Amino acid sequence: MIADVEVKTHKRTELIDITEHVASVVRSSAVKEGTVFVFVPHTTAGLTINENADPDVKRDILAEMNKVIPFDDDYRHGEGNSAAHIKSSLFGPGLTVIISGGELLLGTWQSIYFCEFDGPRNRRLHVKIQEG
Ligand code: ZN
């Protein structure tokens, strides 16, 4: 099954914890063992899994990304959002998490993050669950 999840972003760059959205799709599928694939159909956003305990981790990731790939540089892309396209490619559009006992098999400190690099926008995710 495939489900779509809407994500509203509020800042130019932002990491939004979507773990509960994905877990809720998994629960409604009733699949107990398998995998869930999350895919972002956007060229200026991405996905990552990282720490959910200290919010400064999100802040540091974004601050360093914005230093390494500045918003303004000698870019040619006319839309003016090359930094967002580059960050999107670095993070990637998809990730997979194992489903075990009907739950996401994540580490204690791990969350799934939607990475906004050209917000604020209304975004969406495709969530595909595979039983097995
Ligand atoms: Zn563009």
Short mmCIF file of N, CA and C and ligand atoms in Angstrom, two decimals:
data_model
loop_
_atom_site.label_atom_id
_atom_site.label_comp_id
_atom_site.label_asym_id
_atom_site.label_seq_id
_atom_site.Cartn_x
_atom_site.Cartn_y
_atom_site.Cartn_z
N MET A 1 0.82 -1.20 0.00
CA MET A 1 0.00 0.00 0.00
C MET A 1 0.85 1.25 0.00
N ILE A 2 0.33 2.30 -0.61
CA ILE A 2 1.01 3.60 -0.60
C ILE A 2 0.08 4.62 0.05
N ALA A 3 0.63 5.43 0.95
CA ALA A 3 -0.13 6.52 1.55
C ALA A 3 0.62 7.82 1.32
N ASP A 4 -0.11 8.89 1.17
CA ASP A 4 0.51 10.22 1.07
C ASP A 4 0.34 10.94 2.40
N VAL A 5 1.38 11.64 2.80
CA VAL A 5 1.34 12.43 4.04
C VAL A 5 1.66 13.88 3.69
N GLU A 6 0.84 14.79 4.16
CA GLU A 6 1.08 16.22 3.94
C GLU A 6 1.99 16.76 5.04
N VAL A 7 2.93 17.61 4.64
CA VAL A 7 3.83 18.25 5.61
C VAL A 7 3.86 19.75 5.30
N LYS A 8 3.53 20.54 6.30
CA LYS A 8 3.58 21.99 6.14
C LYS A 8 4.87 22.49 6.79
N THR A 9 5.70 23.20 6.03
CA THR A 9 6.93 23.73 6.62
C THR A 9 6.78 25.22 6.86
N HIS A 10 7.58 25.72 7.80
CA HIS A 10 7.39 27.11 8.26
C HIS A 10 8.60 28.00 8.10
N LYS A 11 9.75 27.40 7.76
CA LYS A 11 10.98 28.19 7.65
C LYS A 11 11.67 27.90 6.34
N ARG A 12 12.69 28.70 6.02
CA ARG A 12 13.46 28.48 4.79
C ARG A 12 14.16 27.12 4.83
N THR A 13 14.84 26.85 5.95
CA THR A 13 15.40 25.51 6.16
C THR A 13 14.93 25.02 7.52
N GLU A 14 14.57 23.75 7.55
CA GLU A 14 13.92 23.23 8.75
C GLU A 14 13.96 21.70 8.73
N LEU A 15 14.16 21.10 9.90
CA LEU A 15 14.03 19.65 10.03
C LEU A 15 12.77 19.37 10.83
N ILE A 16 11.84 18.64 10.24
CA ILE A 16 10.56 18.36 10.88
C ILE A 16 10.46 16.87 11.19
N ASP A 17 10.22 16.55 12.45
CA ASP A 17 10.11 15.16 12.87
C ASP A 17 8.81 14.56 12.33
N ILE A 18 8.93 13.59 11.42
CA ILE A 18 7.75 12.96 10.80
C ILE A 18 7.59 11.51 11.26
N THR A 19 8.32 11.12 12.31
CA THR A 19 8.28 9.73 12.77
C THR A 19 6.85 9.30 13.08
N GLU A 20 6.11 10.15 13.77
CA GLU A 20 4.74 9.77 14.16
C GLU A 20 3.83 9.62 12.94
N HIS A 21 4.04 10.46 11.92
CA HIS A 21 3.26 10.32 10.68
C HIS A 21 3.50 8.96 10.03
N VAL A 22 4.78 8.58 9.98
CA VAL A 22 5.14 7.30 9.35
C VAL A 22 4.63 6.14 10.20
N ALA A 23 4.81 6.24 11.52
CA ALA A 23 4.35 5.17 12.43
C ALA A 23 2.84 4.99 12.32
N SER A 24 2.13 6.09 12.13
CA SER A 24 0.68 6.00 12.03
C SER A 24 0.23 5.30 10.74
N VAL A 25 0.96 5.53 9.64
CA VAL A 25 0.66 4.80 8.40
C VAL A 25 0.94 3.31 8.60
N VAL A 26 2.04 3.00 9.29
CA VAL A 26 2.39 1.60 9.57
C VAL A 26 1.28 0.94 10.41
N ARG A 27 0.83 1.63 11.45
CA ARG A 27 -0.23 1.06 12.31
C ARG A 27 -1.51 0.82 11.51
N SER A 28 -1.88 1.77 10.66
CA SER A 28 -3.13 1.61 9.92
C SER A 28 -3.02 0.51 8.86
N SER A 29 -1.81 0.15 8.47
CA SER A 29 -1.63 -0.94 7.49
C SER A 29 -1.80 -2.30 8.16
N ALA A 30 -1.62 -2.36 9.48
CA ALA A 30 -1.66 -3.60 10.25
C ALA A 30 -0.54 -4.57 9.89
N VAL A 31 0.47 -4.09 9.14
CA VAL A 31 1.63 -4.92 8.83
C VAL A 31 2.51 -5.02 10.08
N LYS A 32 2.85 -6.25 10.46
CA LYS A 32 3.65 -6.46 11.68
C LYS A 32 5.14 -6.60 11.38
N GLU A 33 5.46 -7.24 10.26
CA GLU A 33 6.87 -7.43 9.88
C GLU A 33 7.03 -6.99 8.43
N GLY A 34 8.03 -6.16 8.19
CA GLY A 34 8.25 -5.70 6.83
C GLY A 34 9.15 -4.49 6.80
N THR A 35 8.95 -3.67 5.77
CA THR A 35 9.73 -2.44 5.66
C THR A 35 8.79 -1.32 5.23
N VAL A 36 9.18 -0.11 5.61
CA VAL A 36 8.44 1.06 5.15
C VAL A 36 9.44 1.95 4.42
N PHE A 37 9.05 2.34 3.21
CA PHE A 37 9.89 3.22 2.41
C PHE A 37 9.21 4.58 2.36
N VAL A 38 9.98 5.61 2.68
CA VAL A 38 9.46 6.98 2.67
C VAL A 38 10.16 7.73 1.54
N PHE A 39 9.38 8.41 0.71
CA PHE A 39 9.94 9.10 -0.46
C PHE A 39 9.41 10.52 -0.54
N VAL A 40 10.32 11.45 -0.79
CA VAL A 40 9.96 12.87 -0.94
C VAL A 40 9.97 13.23 -2.42
N PRO A 41 8.81 13.59 -2.99
CA PRO A 41 8.76 13.91 -4.42
C PRO A 41 9.05 15.39 -4.69
N HIS A 42 10.15 15.88 -4.12
CA HIS A 42 10.51 17.29 -4.27
C HIS A 42 12.02 17.39 -4.54
N THR A 43 12.44 18.43 -5.25
CA THR A 43 13.86 18.59 -5.60
C THR A 43 14.60 19.56 -4.69
N THR A 44 13.87 20.13 -3.70
CA THR A 44 14.53 21.05 -2.77
C THR A 44 14.23 20.65 -1.32
N ALA A 45 14.01 19.36 -1.10
CA ALA A 45 13.77 18.82 0.23
C ALA A 45 14.41 17.44 0.28
N GLY A 46 14.44 16.84 1.45
CA GLY A 46 15.04 15.52 1.59
C GLY A 46 14.59 14.86 2.88
N LEU A 47 15.26 13.76 3.20
CA LEU A 47 14.94 13.01 4.41
C LEU A 47 16.22 12.62 5.12
N THR A 48 16.15 12.50 6.43
CA THR A 48 17.27 11.96 7.18
C THR A 48 16.76 11.34 8.47
N ILE A 49 17.59 10.54 9.10
CA ILE A 49 17.30 10.01 10.44
C ILE A 49 18.40 10.54 11.35
N ASN A 50 18.00 11.17 12.45
CA ASN A 50 19.01 11.65 13.39
C ASN A 50 18.41 11.82 14.78
N GLU A 51 19.18 12.41 15.67
CA GLU A 51 18.82 12.47 17.09
C GLU A 51 17.57 13.31 17.34
N ASN A 52 16.73 12.80 18.26
CA ASN A 52 15.49 13.50 18.59
C ASN A 52 15.49 14.06 20.02
N ALA A 53 16.59 13.89 20.75
CA ALA A 53 16.58 14.29 22.16
C ALA A 53 16.95 15.77 22.32
N ASP A 54 18.08 16.16 21.78
CA ASP A 54 18.56 17.53 21.94
C ASP A 54 18.23 18.32 20.67
N PRO A 55 17.34 19.30 20.76
CA PRO A 55 16.97 20.07 19.56
C PRO A 55 18.15 20.83 18.95
N ASP A 56 19.23 21.00 19.71
CA ASP A 56 20.41 21.67 19.16
C ASP A 56 21.07 20.85 18.05
N VAL A 57 20.81 19.54 18.02
CA VAL A 57 21.37 18.74 16.94
C VAL A 57 20.77 19.18 15.60
N LYS A 58 19.46 19.36 15.56
CA LYS A 58 18.80 19.86 14.33
C LYS A 58 19.37 21.22 13.95
N ARG A 59 19.49 22.08 14.96
CA ARG A 59 19.99 23.44 14.74
C ARG A 59 21.41 23.39 14.16
N ASP A 60 22.25 22.52 14.73
CA ASP A 60 23.64 22.44 14.27
C ASP A 60 23.73 21.88 12.86
N ILE A 61 22.91 20.87 12.55
CA ILE A 61 22.92 20.30 11.20
C ILE A 61 22.59 21.39 10.18
N LEU A 62 21.52 22.13 10.45
CA LEU A 62 21.10 23.16 9.49
C LEU A 62 22.13 24.29 9.41
N ALA A 63 22.66 24.70 10.56
CA ALA A 63 23.63 25.80 10.56
C ALA A 63 24.87 25.43 9.76
N GLU A 64 25.34 24.19 9.92
CA GLU A 64 26.54 23.77 9.19
C GLU A 64 26.25 23.59 7.71
N MET A 65 25.06 23.04 7.38
CA MET A 65 24.70 22.90 5.97
C MET A 65 24.64 24.27 5.29
N ASN A 66 24.11 25.25 6.01
CA ASN A 66 24.00 26.59 5.42
C ASN A 66 25.35 27.26 5.28
N LYS A 67 26.33 26.83 6.09
CA LYS A 67 27.70 27.36 5.95
C LYS A 67 28.41 26.71 4.76
N VAL A 68 28.27 25.38 4.68
CA VAL A 68 28.97 24.64 3.62
C VAL A 68 28.37 24.96 2.26
N ILE A 69 27.04 25.09 2.23
CA ILE A 69 26.34 25.40 0.97
C ILE A 69 25.54 26.69 1.18
N PRO A 70 26.20 27.83 0.98
CA PRO A 70 25.53 29.11 1.27
C PRO A 70 24.34 29.36 0.33
N PHE A 71 23.38 30.16 0.82
CA PHE A 71 22.21 30.49 0.00
C PHE A 71 22.62 31.24 -1.27
N ASP A 72 23.59 32.13 -1.12
CA ASP A 72 24.04 32.90 -2.28
C ASP A 72 25.49 32.57 -2.56
N ASP A 73 25.74 32.23 -3.83
CA ASP A 73 27.11 31.96 -4.28
C ASP A 73 27.11 32.17 -5.78
N ASP A 74 28.11 31.64 -6.46
CA ASP A 74 28.21 31.87 -7.90
C ASP A 74 27.35 30.84 -8.65
N TYR A 75 26.07 30.76 -8.28
CA TYR A 75 25.17 29.77 -8.89
C TYR A 75 24.59 30.33 -10.20
N ARG A 76 24.24 29.45 -11.13
CA ARG A 76 23.66 29.88 -12.40
C ARG A 76 22.17 29.64 -12.51
N HIS A 77 21.65 28.67 -11.77
CA HIS A 77 20.24 28.29 -11.82
C HIS A 77 19.35 29.51 -11.58
N GLY A 78 18.51 29.83 -12.56
CA GLY A 78 17.76 31.07 -12.56
C GLY A 78 16.73 31.22 -11.46
N GLU A 79 16.29 30.10 -10.91
CA GLU A 79 15.25 30.17 -9.89
C GLU A 79 15.79 30.70 -8.55
N GLY A 80 17.13 30.71 -8.42
CA GLY A 80 17.73 31.28 -7.21
C GLY A 80 17.74 30.36 -6.02
N ASN A 81 17.48 29.08 -6.21
CA ASN A 81 17.44 28.17 -5.05
C ASN A 81 18.39 26.98 -5.24
N SER A 82 19.55 27.26 -5.86
CA SER A 82 20.53 26.18 -6.07
C SER A 82 20.99 25.54 -4.77
N ALA A 83 21.15 26.34 -3.72
CA ALA A 83 21.59 25.77 -2.44
C ALA A 83 20.62 24.67 -2.00
N ALA A 84 19.33 24.92 -2.18
CA ALA A 84 18.32 23.94 -1.78
C ALA A 84 18.41 22.67 -2.64
N HIS A 85 18.65 22.84 -3.96
CA HIS A 85 18.78 21.66 -4.82
C HIS A 85 20.00 20.82 -4.41
N ILE A 86 21.10 21.49 -4.07
CA ILE A 86 22.32 20.76 -3.69
C ILE A 86 22.11 20.01 -2.37
N LYS A 87 21.51 20.69 -1.40
CA LYS A 87 21.25 20.03 -0.11
C LYS A 87 20.31 18.84 -0.30
N SER A 88 19.31 19.00 -1.15
CA SER A 88 18.36 17.92 -1.44
C SER A 88 19.09 16.68 -1.95
N SER A 89 20.06 16.90 -2.86
CA SER A 89 20.80 15.75 -3.39
C SER A 89 21.70 15.13 -2.34
N LEU A 90 22.27 15.95 -1.45
CA LEU A 90 23.14 15.40 -0.41
C LEU A 90 22.36 14.52 0.57
N PHE A 91 21.17 14.96 0.95
CA PHE A 91 20.37 14.19 1.91
C PHE A 91 19.65 13.04 1.23
N GLY A 92 19.21 13.22 0.01
CA GLY A 92 18.53 12.17 -0.72
C GLY A 92 17.03 12.21 -0.53
N PRO A 93 16.29 11.62 -1.49
CA PRO A 93 14.84 11.70 -1.48
C PRO A 93 14.13 10.58 -0.73
N GLY A 94 14.87 9.56 -0.28
CA GLY A 94 14.15 8.44 0.31
C GLY A 94 14.94 7.73 1.38
N LEU A 95 14.21 7.02 2.24
CA LEU A 95 14.86 6.14 3.21
C LEU A 95 13.93 4.99 3.60
N THR A 96 14.53 3.95 4.13
CA THR A 96 13.80 2.73 4.50
C THR A 96 13.98 2.46 5.98
N VAL A 97 12.89 2.06 6.64
CA VAL A 97 12.97 1.66 8.05
C VAL A 97 12.32 0.28 8.17
N ILE A 98 12.90 -0.57 9.00
CA ILE A 98 12.36 -1.91 9.23
C ILE A 98 11.15 -1.80 10.17
N ILE A 99 10.12 -2.60 9.85
CA ILE A 99 8.94 -2.72 10.74
C ILE A 99 9.07 -4.04 11.49
N SER A 100 9.02 -3.98 12.82
CA SER A 100 9.13 -5.19 13.63
C SER A 100 8.07 -5.12 14.72
N GLY A 101 7.24 -6.13 14.80
CA GLY A 101 6.16 -6.13 15.79
C GLY A 101 5.18 -4.98 15.58
N GLY A 102 5.04 -4.55 14.36
CA GLY A 102 4.11 -3.46 14.04
C GLY A 102 4.65 -2.07 14.34
N GLU A 103 5.92 -2.01 14.78
CA GLU A 103 6.53 -0.72 15.14
C GLU A 103 7.73 -0.44 14.26
N LEU A 104 8.08 0.84 14.15
CA LEU A 104 9.30 1.21 13.44
C LEU A 104 10.50 0.78 14.28
N LEU A 105 11.45 0.09 13.64
CA LEU A 105 12.63 -0.39 14.36
C LEU A 105 13.71 0.70 14.32
N LEU A 106 13.50 1.73 15.13
CA LEU A 106 14.44 2.85 15.21
C LEU A 106 15.18 2.77 16.55
N GLY A 107 16.37 3.35 16.59
CA GLY A 107 17.09 3.45 17.85
C GLY A 107 16.38 4.42 18.79
N THR A 108 16.70 4.28 20.07
CA THR A 108 16.03 5.10 21.10
C THR A 108 16.06 6.59 20.77
N TRP A 109 17.17 7.05 20.24
CA TRP A 109 17.34 8.49 20.03
C TRP A 109 17.09 8.90 18.59
N GLN A 110 16.60 7.96 17.77
CA GLN A 110 16.41 8.28 16.35
C GLN A 110 14.99 8.72 16.04
N SER A 111 14.90 9.73 15.18
CA SER A 111 13.63 10.13 14.56
C SER A 111 13.85 10.30 13.06
N ILE A 112 12.75 10.21 12.32
CA ILE A 112 12.80 10.45 10.87
C ILE A 112 12.47 11.93 10.65
N TYR A 113 13.32 12.60 9.90
CA TYR A 113 13.12 14.03 9.67
C TYR A 113 12.86 14.35 8.20
N PHE A 114 11.82 15.15 7.98
CA PHE A 114 11.64 15.80 6.68
C PHE A 114 12.55 17.02 6.67
N CYS A 115 13.38 17.14 5.63
CA CYS A 115 14.35 18.24 5.57
C CYS A 115 13.87 19.26 4.55
N GLU A 116 13.44 20.40 5.04
CA GLU A 116 13.03 21.51 4.16
C GLU A 116 14.25 22.37 3.87
N PHE A 117 14.51 22.60 2.58
CA PHE A 117 15.64 23.45 2.22
C PHE A 117 15.23 24.68 1.41
N ASP A 118 13.94 24.80 1.11
CA ASP A 118 13.47 25.96 0.33
C ASP A 118 12.04 26.32 0.73
N GLY A 119 11.84 26.44 2.05
CA GLY A 119 10.50 26.72 2.55
C GLY A 119 10.26 28.20 2.72
N PRO A 120 9.13 28.52 3.34
CA PRO A 120 8.08 27.57 3.74
C PRO A 120 7.21 27.14 2.56
N ARG A 121 6.77 25.90 2.61
CA ARG A 121 5.93 25.35 1.53
C ARG A 121 5.00 24.28 2.11
N ASN A 122 4.03 23.91 1.28
CA ASN A 122 3.23 22.72 1.57
C ASN A 122 3.88 21.55 0.83
N ARG A 123 4.30 20.56 1.56
CA ARG A 123 5.04 19.43 0.99
C ARG A 123 4.24 18.16 1.18
N ARG A 124 4.73 17.07 0.53
CA ARG A 124 4.13 15.78 0.82
C ARG A 124 5.16 14.67 0.71
N LEU A 125 4.78 13.55 1.26
CA LEU A 125 5.63 12.36 1.27
C LEU A 125 4.82 11.20 0.73
N HIS A 126 5.48 10.27 0.07
CA HIS A 126 4.86 8.98 -0.25
C HIS A 126 5.41 7.97 0.73
N VAL A 127 4.53 7.18 1.32
CA VAL A 127 4.93 6.14 2.27
C VAL A 127 4.46 4.79 1.71
N LYS A 128 5.42 3.90 1.47
CA LYS A 128 5.09 2.59 0.88
C LYS A 128 5.47 1.50 1.87
N ILE A 129 4.51 0.64 2.18
CA ILE A 129 4.76 -0.43 3.13
C ILE A 129 4.82 -1.77 2.41
N GLN A 130 5.86 -2.52 2.75
CA GLN A 130 6.09 -3.82 2.14
C GLN A 130 6.07 -4.86 3.26
N GLU A 131 5.19 -5.84 3.14
CA GLU A 131 5.12 -6.88 4.16
C GLU A 131 6.16 -7.96 3.86
N GLY A 132 6.75 -8.54 4.90
CA GLY A 132 7.66 -9.65 4.64
C GLY A 132 8.79 -9.74 5.63
ZN ZN B 1 15.18 25.59 -8.57
#
